CSV table of C-alpha atoms and ligand atoms in Angstrom, one decimal:
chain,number,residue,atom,x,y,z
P,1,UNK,CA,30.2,14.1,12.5
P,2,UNK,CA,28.4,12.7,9.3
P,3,UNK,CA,27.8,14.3,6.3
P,4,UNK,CA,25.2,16.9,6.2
P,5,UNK,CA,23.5,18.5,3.2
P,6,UNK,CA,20.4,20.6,3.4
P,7,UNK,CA,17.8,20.6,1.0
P,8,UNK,CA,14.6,22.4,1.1
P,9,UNK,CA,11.8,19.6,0.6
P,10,UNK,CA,12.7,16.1,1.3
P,11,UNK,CA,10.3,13.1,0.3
P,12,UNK,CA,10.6,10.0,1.5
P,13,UNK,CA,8.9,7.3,-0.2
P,14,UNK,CA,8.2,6.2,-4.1
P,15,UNK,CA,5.2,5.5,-4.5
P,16,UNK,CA,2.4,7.2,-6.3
P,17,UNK,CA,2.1,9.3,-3.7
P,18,UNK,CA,5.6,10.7,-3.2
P,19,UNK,CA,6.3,10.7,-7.0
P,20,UNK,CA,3.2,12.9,-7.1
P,21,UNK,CA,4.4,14.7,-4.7
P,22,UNK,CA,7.9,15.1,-6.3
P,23,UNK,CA,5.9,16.6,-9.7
P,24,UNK,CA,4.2,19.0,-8.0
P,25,UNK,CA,7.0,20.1,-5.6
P,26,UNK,CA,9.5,20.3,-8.2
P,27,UNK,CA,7.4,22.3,-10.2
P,28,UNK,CA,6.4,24.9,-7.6
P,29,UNK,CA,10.4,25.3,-7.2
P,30,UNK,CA,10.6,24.0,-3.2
P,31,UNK,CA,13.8,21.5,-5.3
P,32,UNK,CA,12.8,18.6,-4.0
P,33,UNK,CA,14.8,15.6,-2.9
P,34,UNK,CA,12.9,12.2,-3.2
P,35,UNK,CA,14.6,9.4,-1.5
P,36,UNK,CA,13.4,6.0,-2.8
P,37,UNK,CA,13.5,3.5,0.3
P,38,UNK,CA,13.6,-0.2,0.0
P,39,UNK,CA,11.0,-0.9,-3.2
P,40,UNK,CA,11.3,1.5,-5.9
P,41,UNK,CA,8.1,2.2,-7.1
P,42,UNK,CA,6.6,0.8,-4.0
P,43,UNK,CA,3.4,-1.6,-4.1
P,44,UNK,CA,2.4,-1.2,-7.4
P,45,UNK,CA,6.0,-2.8,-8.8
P,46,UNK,CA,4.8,-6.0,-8.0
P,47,UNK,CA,0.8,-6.1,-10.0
P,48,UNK,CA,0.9,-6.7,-13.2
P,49,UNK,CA,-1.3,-5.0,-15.5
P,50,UNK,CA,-3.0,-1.4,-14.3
P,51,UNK,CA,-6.4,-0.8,-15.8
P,52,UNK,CA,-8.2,1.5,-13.2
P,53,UNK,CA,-5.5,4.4,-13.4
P,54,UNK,CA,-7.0,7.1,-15.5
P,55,UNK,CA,-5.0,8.3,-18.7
P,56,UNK,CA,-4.0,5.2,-19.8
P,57,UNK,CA,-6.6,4.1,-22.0
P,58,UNK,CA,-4.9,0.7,-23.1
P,59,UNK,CA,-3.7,-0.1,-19.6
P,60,UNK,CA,-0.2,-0.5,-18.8
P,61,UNK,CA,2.0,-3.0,-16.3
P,62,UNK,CA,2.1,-1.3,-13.0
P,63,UNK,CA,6.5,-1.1,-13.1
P,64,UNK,CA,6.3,0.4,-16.4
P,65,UNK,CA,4.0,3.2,-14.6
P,66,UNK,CA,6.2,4.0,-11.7
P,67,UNK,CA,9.0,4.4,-14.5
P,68,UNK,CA,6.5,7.4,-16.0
P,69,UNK,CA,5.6,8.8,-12.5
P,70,UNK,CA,9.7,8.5,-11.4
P,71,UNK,CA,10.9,10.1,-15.1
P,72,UNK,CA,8.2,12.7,-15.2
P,73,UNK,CA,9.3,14.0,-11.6
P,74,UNK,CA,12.8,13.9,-12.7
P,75,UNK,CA,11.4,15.8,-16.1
P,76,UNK,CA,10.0,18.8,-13.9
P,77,UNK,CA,13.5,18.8,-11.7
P,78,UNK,CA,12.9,16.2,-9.1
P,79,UNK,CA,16.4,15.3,-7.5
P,80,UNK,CA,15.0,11.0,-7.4
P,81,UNK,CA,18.0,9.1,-5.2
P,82,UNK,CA,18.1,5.4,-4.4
P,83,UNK,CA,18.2,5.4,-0.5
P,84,UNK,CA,16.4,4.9,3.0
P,85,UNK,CA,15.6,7.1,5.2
P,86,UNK,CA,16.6,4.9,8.7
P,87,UNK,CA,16.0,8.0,11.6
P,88,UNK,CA,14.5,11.3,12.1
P,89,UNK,CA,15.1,13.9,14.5
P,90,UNK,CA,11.4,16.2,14.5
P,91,UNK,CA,13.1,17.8,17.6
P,92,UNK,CA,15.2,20.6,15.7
P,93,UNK,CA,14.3,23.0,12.8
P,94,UNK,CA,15.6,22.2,10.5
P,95,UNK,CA,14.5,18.6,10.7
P,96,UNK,CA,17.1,16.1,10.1
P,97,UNK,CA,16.9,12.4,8.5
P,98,UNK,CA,19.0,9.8,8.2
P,99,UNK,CA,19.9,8.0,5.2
P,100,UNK,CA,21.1,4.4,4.8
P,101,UNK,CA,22.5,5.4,8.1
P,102,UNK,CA,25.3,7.4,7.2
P,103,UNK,CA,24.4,10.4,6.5
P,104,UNK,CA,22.6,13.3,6.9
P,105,UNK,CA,19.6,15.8,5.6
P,106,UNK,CA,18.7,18.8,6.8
P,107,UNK,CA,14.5,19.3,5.9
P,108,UNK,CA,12.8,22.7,6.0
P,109,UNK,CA,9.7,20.5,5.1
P,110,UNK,CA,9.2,16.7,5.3
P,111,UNK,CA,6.9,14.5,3.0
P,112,UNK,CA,6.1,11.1,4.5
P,113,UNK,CA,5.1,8.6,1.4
P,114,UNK,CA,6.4,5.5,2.8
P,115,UNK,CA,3.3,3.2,1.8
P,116,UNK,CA,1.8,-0.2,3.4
P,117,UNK,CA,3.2,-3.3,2.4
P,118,UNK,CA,0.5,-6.3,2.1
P,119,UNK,CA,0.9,-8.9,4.7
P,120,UNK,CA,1.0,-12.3,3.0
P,121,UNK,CA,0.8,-16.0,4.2
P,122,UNK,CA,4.4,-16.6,4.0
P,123,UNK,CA,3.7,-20.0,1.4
P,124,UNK,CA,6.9,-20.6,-0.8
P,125,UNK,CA,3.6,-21.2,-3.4
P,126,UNK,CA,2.1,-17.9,-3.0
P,127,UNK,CA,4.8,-16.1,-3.4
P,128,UNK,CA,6.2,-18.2,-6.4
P,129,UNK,CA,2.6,-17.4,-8.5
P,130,UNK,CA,2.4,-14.0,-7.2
P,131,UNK,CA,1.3,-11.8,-9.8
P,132,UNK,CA,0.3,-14.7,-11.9
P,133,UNK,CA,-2.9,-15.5,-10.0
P,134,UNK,CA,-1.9,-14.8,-6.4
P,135,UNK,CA,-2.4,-11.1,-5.1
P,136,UNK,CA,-3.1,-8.4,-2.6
P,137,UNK,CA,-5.5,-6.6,-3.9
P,138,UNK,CA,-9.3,-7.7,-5.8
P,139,UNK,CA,-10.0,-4.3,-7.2
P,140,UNK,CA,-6.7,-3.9,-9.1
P,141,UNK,CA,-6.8,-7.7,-10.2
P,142,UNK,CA,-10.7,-9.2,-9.8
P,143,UNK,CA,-11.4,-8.1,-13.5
P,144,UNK,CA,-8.9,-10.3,-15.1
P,145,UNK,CA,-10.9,-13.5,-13.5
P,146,UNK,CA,-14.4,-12.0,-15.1
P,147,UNK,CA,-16.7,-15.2,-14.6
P,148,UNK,CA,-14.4,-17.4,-13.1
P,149,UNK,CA,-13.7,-19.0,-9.6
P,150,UNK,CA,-11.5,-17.6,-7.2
P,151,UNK,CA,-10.4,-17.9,-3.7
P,152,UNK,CA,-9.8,-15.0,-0.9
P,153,UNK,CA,-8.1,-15.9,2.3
P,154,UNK,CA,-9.2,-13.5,5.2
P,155,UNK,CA,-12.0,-12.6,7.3
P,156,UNK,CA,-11.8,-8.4,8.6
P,157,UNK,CA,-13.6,-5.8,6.7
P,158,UNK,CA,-11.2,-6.1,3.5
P,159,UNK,CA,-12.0,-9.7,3.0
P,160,UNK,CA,-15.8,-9.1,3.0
P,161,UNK,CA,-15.5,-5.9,1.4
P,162,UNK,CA,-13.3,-7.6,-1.5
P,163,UNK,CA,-15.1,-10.9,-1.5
P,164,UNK,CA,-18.3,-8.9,-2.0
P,165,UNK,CA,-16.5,-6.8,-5.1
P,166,UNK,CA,-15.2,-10.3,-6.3
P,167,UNK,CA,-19.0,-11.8,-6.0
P,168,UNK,CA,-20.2,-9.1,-8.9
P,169,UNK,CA,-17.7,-10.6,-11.0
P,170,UNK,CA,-16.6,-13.7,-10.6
P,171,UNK,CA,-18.8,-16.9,-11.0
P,172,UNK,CA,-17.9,-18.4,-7.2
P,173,UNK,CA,-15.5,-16.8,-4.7
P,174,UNK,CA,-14.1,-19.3,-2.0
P,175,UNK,CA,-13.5,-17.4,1.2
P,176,UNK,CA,-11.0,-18.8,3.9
P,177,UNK,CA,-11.4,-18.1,7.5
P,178,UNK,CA,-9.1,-19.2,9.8
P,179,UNK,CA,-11.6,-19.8,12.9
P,180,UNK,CA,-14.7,-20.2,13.1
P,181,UNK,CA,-15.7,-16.5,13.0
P,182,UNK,CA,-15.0,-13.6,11.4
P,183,UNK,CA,-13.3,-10.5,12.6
P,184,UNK,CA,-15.3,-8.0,10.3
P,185,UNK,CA,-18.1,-5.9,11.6
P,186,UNK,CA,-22.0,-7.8,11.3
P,187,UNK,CA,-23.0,-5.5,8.9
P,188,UNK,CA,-20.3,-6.6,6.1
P,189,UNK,CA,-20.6,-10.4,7.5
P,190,UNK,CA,-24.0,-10.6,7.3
P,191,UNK,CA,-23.5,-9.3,3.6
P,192,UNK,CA,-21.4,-11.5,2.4
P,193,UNK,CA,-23.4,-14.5,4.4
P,194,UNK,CA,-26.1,-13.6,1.7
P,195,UNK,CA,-24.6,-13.7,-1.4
P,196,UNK,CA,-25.6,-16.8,-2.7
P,197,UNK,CA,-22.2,-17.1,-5.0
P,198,UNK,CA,-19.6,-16.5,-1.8
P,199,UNK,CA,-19.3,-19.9,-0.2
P,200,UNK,CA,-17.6,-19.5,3.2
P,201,UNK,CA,-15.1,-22.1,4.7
P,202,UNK,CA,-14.7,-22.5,8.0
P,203,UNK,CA,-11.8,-23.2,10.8
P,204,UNK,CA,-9.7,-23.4,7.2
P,205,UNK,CA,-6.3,-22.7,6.1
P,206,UNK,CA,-4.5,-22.6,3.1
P,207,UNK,CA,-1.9,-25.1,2.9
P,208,UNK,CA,-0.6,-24.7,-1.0
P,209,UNK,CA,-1.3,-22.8,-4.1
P,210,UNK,CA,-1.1,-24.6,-6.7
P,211,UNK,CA,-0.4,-24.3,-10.7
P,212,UNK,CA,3.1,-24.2,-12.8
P,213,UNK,CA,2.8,-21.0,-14.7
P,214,UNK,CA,-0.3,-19.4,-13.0
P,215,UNK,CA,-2.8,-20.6,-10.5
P,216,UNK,CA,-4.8,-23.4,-10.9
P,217,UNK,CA,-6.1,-24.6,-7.4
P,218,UNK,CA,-6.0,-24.1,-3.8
P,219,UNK,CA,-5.5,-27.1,-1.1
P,220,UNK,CA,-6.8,-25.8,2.0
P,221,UNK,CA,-7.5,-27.8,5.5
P,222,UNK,CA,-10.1,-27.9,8.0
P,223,UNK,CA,-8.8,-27.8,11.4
P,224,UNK,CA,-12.1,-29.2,13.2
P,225,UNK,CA,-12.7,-32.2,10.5
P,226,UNK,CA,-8.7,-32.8,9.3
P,227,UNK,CA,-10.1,-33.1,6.3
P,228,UNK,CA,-8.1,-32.0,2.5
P,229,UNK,CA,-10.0,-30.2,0.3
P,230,UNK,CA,-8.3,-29.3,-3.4
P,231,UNK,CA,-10.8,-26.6,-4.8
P,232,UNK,CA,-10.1,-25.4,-8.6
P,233,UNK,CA,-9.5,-21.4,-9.2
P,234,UNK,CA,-7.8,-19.5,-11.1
P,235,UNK,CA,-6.7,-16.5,-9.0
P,236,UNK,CA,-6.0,-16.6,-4.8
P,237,UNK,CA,-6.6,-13.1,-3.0
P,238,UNK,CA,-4.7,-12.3,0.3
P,239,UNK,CA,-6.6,-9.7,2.0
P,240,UNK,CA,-5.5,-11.1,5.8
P,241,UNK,CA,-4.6,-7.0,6.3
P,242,UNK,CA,-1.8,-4.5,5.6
P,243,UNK,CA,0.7,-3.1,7.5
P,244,UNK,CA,1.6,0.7,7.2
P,245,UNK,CA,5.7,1.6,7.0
P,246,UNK,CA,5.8,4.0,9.7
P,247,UNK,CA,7.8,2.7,12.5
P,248,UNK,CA,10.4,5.6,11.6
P,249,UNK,CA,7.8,7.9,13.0
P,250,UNK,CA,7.0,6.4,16.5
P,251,UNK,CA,6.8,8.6,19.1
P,252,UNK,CA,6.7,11.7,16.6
P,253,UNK,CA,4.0,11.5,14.8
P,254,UNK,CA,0.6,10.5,15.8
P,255,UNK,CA,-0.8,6.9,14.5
P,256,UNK,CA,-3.9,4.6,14.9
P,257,UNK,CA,-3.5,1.4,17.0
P,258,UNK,CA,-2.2,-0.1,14.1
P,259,UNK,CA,0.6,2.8,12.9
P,260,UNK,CA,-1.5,4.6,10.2
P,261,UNK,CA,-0.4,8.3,10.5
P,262,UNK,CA,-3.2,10.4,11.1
P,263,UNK,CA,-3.5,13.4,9.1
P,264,UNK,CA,-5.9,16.7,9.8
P,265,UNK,CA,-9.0,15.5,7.8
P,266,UNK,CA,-9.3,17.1,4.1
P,267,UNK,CA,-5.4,17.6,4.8
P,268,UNK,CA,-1.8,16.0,4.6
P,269,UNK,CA,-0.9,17.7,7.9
P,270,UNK,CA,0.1,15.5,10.6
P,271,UNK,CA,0.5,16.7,14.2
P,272,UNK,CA,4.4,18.2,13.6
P,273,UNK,CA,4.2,21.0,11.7
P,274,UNK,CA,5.8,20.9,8.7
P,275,UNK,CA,5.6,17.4,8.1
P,276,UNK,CA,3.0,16.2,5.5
P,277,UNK,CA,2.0,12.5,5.1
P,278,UNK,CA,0.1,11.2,2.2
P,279,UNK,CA,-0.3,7.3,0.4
P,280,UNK,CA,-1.3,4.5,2.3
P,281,UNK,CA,0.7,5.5,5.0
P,282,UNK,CA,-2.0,7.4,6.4
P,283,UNK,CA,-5.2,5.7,4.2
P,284,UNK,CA,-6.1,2.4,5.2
P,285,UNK,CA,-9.4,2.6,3.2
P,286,UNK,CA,-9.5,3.3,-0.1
P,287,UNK,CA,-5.3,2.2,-1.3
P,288,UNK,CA,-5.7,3.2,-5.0
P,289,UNK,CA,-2.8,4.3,-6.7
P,290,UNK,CA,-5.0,7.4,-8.1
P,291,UNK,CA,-5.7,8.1,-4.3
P,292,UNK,CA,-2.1,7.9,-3.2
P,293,UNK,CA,-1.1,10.6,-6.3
P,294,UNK,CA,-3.9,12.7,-5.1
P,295,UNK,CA,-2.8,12.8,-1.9
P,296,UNK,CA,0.4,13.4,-3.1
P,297,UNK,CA,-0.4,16.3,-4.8
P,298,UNK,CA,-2.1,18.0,-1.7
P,299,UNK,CA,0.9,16.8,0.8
P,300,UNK,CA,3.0,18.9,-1.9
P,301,UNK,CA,0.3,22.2,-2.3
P,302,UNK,CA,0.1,22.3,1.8
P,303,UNK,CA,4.3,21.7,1.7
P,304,UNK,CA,4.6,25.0,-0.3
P,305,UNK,CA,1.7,27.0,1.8
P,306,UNK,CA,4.0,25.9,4.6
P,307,UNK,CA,7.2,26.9,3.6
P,308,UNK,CA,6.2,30.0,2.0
P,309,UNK,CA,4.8,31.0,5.6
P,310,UNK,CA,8.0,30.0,6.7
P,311,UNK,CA,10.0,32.4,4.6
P,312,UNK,CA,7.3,35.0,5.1
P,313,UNK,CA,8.0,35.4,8.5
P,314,UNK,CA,11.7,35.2,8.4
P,315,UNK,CA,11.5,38.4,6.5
Y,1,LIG,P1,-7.9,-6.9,9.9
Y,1,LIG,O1,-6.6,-6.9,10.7
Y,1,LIG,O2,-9.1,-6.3,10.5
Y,1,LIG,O3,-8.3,-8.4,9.5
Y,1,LIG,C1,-7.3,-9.3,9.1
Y,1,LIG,C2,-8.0,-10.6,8.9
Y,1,LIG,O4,-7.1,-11.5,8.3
Y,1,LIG,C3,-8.5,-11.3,10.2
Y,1,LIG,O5,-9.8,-11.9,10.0
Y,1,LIG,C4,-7.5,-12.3,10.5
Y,1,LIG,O6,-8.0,-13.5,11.1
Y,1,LIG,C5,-7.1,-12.7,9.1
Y,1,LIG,N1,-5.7,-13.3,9.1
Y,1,LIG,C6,-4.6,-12.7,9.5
Y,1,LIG,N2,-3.5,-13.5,9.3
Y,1,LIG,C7,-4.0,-14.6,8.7
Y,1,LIG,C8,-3.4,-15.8,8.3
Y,1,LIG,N3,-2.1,-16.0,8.4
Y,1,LIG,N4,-4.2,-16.7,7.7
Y,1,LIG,C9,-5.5,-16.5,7.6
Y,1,LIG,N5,-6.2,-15.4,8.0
Y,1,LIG,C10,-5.4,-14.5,8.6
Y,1,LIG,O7,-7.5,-6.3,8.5
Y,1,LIG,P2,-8.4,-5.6,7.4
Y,1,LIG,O8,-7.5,-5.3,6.3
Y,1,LIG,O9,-9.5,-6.4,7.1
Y,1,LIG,O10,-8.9,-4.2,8.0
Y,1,LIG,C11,-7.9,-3.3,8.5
Y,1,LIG,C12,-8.7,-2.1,9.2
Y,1,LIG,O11,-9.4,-1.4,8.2
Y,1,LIG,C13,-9.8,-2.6,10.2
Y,1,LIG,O12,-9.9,-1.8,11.2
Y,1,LIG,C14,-11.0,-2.6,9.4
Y,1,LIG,O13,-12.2,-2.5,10.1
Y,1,LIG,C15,-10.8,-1.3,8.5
Y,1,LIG,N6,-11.5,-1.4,7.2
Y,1,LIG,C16,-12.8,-0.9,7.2
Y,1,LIG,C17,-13.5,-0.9,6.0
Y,1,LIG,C18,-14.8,-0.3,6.0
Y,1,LIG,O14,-15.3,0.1,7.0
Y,1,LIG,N7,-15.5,-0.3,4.9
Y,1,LIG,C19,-13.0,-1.5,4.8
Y,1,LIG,C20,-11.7,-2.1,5.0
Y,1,LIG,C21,-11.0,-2.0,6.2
Y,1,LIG,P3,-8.3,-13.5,12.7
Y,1,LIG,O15,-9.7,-12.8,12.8
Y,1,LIG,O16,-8.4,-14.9,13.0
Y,1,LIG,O17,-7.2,-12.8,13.4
C-alpha cells in the first residue's frame, strides 16, 4: 500500500481562507497540515493591487499578500506543503486523502478551502491583458478606472450587480449580453435598465480585447445585425459566473445545483461531521478575500470544538 502519515488537522486549499485557517489552527495547537493545490495563493495571485483588505493602509499587490498570509501561518507553526489533494475517503474515521495521487493522509478533522476559479471567455486577448485591464472581479478592480469607460461581459445577477457598482464609478459601463435577454432576476435587470450611464448591448459577443500593454478597446459583434462595433475602454470585466472546486467532494458532501458546498448557516460545518468548509467554496455571494479569512477563522474555531469533543469522549 501507499504511504500513510497521520496528521491531526489537514487543510486543503490556499487561499485566504485556508491560510486563515492555518493561523488560527496552528495557534490553537490542532498542528495543522495545509496542502496548497494547483494555484498557490489561490484567486487572488492573479489581481493586481489589493486596496479593500483592511490593515494595509497603502495597499499591496495581491501575490505579495498571500506571501504574508502563507509566512504568517508558517510563523505560528503551520506545516504549508506544495501538493493536491486528488481523493477522499469520508467513509472511515480517520478520514483519508489523497495527495498528488500517491500518497496518503490520515485526517482527524478536514478543512475544505479549495476556492472558485472565475470562468473566462477563453480569448488569447483576454487572457494576454489580464490583470492589466481585463478581470474577474469589479469590486477588487472598478476603482482603478474612477471616471472612465469600461466594459462588463455577462448578464446573471453578478453582471447587473457589478455593472450597477461599476455605474457609481465609472463615467459609461458597456454591458455585453450574449442573447437577447438576460438571465438575472427582474428586479436587478430592471435596475440596471435605469441607470442612465449603463448602456446595454444586445445579441453581442466579444470578439477581441484590445491594447498592447493594457486595455484600450473592445470589438464586439452583433449576431442579429453582423455588424462590428470597436468601442474605447480602458478595463473589460468578465463576470459570465464562477465555478466552485469541489468536484473532490461529490457524493460526500452536500452542494447546490451548481457544486457550492453548503454549510450549517452561521457555521463552517458541512453535512460530514468533522469536515469544515469555508472560502468561496461554499460562498457564492459575497467572494472577498476578507470574507474568505473570516470564514477561515470560524472553519478553524468549529475544527478545534470538534476535535476537542473528539478527544473528550475518547477519555
Ligand atoms: P450565472 O450563471 O447566473 O450567469 C452567468 C451569465 O453569464 C449568464 O447570463 C450567461 O449567459 C453569461 N455567460 C456565460 N458564458 C458566457 C459567454 N461565454 N459569453 C457571454 N456571456 C456568457 O452566474 P452569476 O455569477 O451571475 O450568478 C451565480 C449565482 O449566484 C446565480 O444563482 C445568481 O442568482 C446568484 N447571485 C445572486 C446575487 C444576489 O442575489 N444579489 C448576486 C450574485 C449572484 P446566458 O444567460 O446566455 O447563459
Amino acid at each position: 500500500m501507499a504511504d500513510v502519515e497521520k496528521v491531526h488537522c489537514l487543510i486543503i486549499g490556499s487561499g485566504p481562507a485556508g491560510y486563515t485557517a492555518a493561523i488560527y489552527a496552528a495557534r490553537a495547537n490542532l498542528k495543522p497540515v495545509l496542502y496548497q493545490g494547483l494555484q498557490p495563493g489561490g484567486q487572488l495571485t492573479i489581481t493586481t493591487d489589493v486596496e479593500n483588505y483592511p490593515g494595509y493602509p497603502n495597499g499591496i499587490m495581491g501575490p505579495q499578500m498571500m506571501i504574508d498570509f502563507e509566512q504568517q501561518a508558517q510563523r505560528m507553526g503551520a506545516d504549508i506543503r506544495w501538493g493536491m489533494a486528488t481523493k477522499v475517503d469520508a467513509s472511515v474515521r480517520p478520514f483519508r486523502v489523497e495527495i498528488d495521487e500517491e500518497k496518503w493522509i490520515e485526517a482527524d478533522a478536514l478543512i475544505v478551502a479549495t476556492g472558485a476559479s472565475a470562468k473566462w471567455l477563453g480569448l488569447e486577448s483576454e487572457q494576454r491583458l489580464n490583470g492589466h485591464g481585463v478581470s474577474a472581479c469589479a469590486v477588487c478592480d472598478g476603482f482603478f478606472f474612477k471616471g472612465q469607460e469600461v466594459a462588463i461581459v455577462g448578464a446573471g445577477d453578478t453582471a447587473c450587480e457589478e455593472a450597477l457598482y461599476l455605474s457609481k464609478l465609472c463615467s459609461t459601463v458597456h454591458m455585453l449580453v450574449r442573447r437577447g435577454e438576460m438571465r438575472a432576476s427582474k428586479v436587478m435587470q430592471a435596475r440596471v435598465l435605469n441607470t442612465p450611464n449603463i448602456k446595454v448591448y444586445w445579441n453581442s459577443e466579444t470578439k477581441e480585447v484590445m491594447g498592447e500593454h493594457k486595455v484600450d478597446s473592445i470589438k464586439i459583434l452583433n449576431h442579429e445585425t453582423k455588424e462590428e462595433t470597436v468601442i474605447p475602454v480602458k478595463a473589460f470585466f468578465v463576470a459570465i459566473g464562477h465555478t466552485p472546486n469541489s468536484n473532490l467532494f461529490k457524493g460526500i458532501l452536500d452542494m447546490d445545483d451548481q457544486g457550492y458546498l453548503i454549510t450549517v448557516p452561521g457555521t463552517s460545518k458541512t453535512n460530514v461531521e468533522g469536515i469544515f468548509a469555508c472560502g468561496d467554496v461554499q460562498d457564492k455571494n459575497y467572494r472577498q478575500a476578507v470574507t474568505a479569512a473570516g470564514s477561515g477563522c470560524m472553519a478553524a474555531l468549529d475544527t478545534e470544538r470538534y476535535l476537542g469533543a473528539l478527544e473528550h469522549a475518547a477519555h
